mmCIF file of C-alpha atoms in Angstrom:
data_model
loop_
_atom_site.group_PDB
_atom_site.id
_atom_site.type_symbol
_atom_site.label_atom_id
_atom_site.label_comp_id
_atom_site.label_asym_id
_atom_site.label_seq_id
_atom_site.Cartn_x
_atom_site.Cartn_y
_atom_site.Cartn_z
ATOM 1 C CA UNK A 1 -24.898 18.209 6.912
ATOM 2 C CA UNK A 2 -23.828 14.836 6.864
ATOM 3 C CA UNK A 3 -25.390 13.385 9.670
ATOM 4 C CA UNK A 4 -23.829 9.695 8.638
ATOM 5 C CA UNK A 5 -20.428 10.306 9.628
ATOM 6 C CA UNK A 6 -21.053 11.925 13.142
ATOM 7 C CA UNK A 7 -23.047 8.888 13.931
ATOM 8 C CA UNK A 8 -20.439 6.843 12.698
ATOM 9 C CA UNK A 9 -18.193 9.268 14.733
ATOM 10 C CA UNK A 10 -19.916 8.789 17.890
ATOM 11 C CA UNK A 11 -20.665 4.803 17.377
ATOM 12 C CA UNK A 12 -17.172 4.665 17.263
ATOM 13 C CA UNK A 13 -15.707 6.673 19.732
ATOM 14 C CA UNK A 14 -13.598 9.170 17.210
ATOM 15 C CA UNK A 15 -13.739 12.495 18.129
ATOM 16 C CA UNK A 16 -12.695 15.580 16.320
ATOM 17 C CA UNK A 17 -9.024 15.690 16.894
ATOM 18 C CA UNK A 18 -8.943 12.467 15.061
ATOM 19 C CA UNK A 19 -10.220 13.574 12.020
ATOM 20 C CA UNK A 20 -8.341 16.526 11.871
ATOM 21 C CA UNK A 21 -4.873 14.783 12.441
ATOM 22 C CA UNK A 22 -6.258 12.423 9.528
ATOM 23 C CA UNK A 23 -6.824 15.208 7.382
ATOM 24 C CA UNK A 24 -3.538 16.916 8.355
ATOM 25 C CA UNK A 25 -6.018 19.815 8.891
ATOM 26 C CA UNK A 26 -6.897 21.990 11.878
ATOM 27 C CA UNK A 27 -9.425 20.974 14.609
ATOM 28 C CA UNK A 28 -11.835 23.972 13.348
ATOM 29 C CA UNK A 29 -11.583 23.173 9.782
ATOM 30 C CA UNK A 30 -12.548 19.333 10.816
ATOM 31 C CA UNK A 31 -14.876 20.637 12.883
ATOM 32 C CA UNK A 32 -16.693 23.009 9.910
ATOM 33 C CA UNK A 33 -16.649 19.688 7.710
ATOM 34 C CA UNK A 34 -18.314 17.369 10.044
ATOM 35 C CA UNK A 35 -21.135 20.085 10.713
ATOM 36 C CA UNK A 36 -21.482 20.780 7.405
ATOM 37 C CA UNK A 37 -20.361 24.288 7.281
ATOM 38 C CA UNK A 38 -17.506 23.191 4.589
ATOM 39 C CA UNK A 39 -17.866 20.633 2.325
ATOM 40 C CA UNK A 40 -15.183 17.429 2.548
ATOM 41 C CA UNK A 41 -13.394 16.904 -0.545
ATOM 42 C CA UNK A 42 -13.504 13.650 -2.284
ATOM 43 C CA UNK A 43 -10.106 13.023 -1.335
ATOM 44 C CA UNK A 44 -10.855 13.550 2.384
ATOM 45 C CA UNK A 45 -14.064 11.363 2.147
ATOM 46 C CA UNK A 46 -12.133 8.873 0.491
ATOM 47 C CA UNK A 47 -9.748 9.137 2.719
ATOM 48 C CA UNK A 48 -11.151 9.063 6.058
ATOM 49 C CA UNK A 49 -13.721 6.310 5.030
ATOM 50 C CA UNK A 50 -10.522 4.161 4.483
ATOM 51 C CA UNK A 51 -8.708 5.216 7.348
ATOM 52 C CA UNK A 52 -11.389 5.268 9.790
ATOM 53 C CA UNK A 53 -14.542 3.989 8.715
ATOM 54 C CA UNK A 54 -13.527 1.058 6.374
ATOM 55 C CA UNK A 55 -16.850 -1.236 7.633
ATOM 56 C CA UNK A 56 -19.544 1.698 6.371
ATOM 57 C CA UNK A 57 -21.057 2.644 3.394
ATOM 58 C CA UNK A 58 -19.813 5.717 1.993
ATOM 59 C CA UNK A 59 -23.639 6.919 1.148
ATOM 60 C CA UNK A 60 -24.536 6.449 4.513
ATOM 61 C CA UNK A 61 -21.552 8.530 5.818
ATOM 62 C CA UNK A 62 -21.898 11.390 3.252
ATOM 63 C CA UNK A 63 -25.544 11.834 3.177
ATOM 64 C CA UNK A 64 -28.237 13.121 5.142
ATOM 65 C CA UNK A 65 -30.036 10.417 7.667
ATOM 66 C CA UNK A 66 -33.236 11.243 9.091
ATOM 67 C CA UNK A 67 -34.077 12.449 12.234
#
């Protein structure tokens, strides 16, 4: 799971909904990506790191952080 981006997520106030309309995806689908059922495809990292998250790091957002 990439804990990164639902920090990011919460730190900034972005809920699910957000990334789905983003994505142009459904809210589960967003939802399974952000928990780390699915994996985001480049293009959607890429993507919502520009859109959304433009001031992080993309390792931090796509990686593991610890507990």
């Amino acid at each position: 799971m990439a804990k990164g981006i639902k920090s990011a997520m919460e730190a900034k106030r972005i809920g699910i909904d957000v990334i789905a309309a983003v994505l142009g995806i459904h809210r589960n689908s967003a939802s399974n990506k952000v928990n780390g059922v699915t994996q985001f495809t480049v293009e959607e990292a890429f993507k919502l790191k520009a859109e959304l998250f433009p001031e992080y790091d993309s390792d931090y957002l796509y990686t593991d952080l610890p507990n």
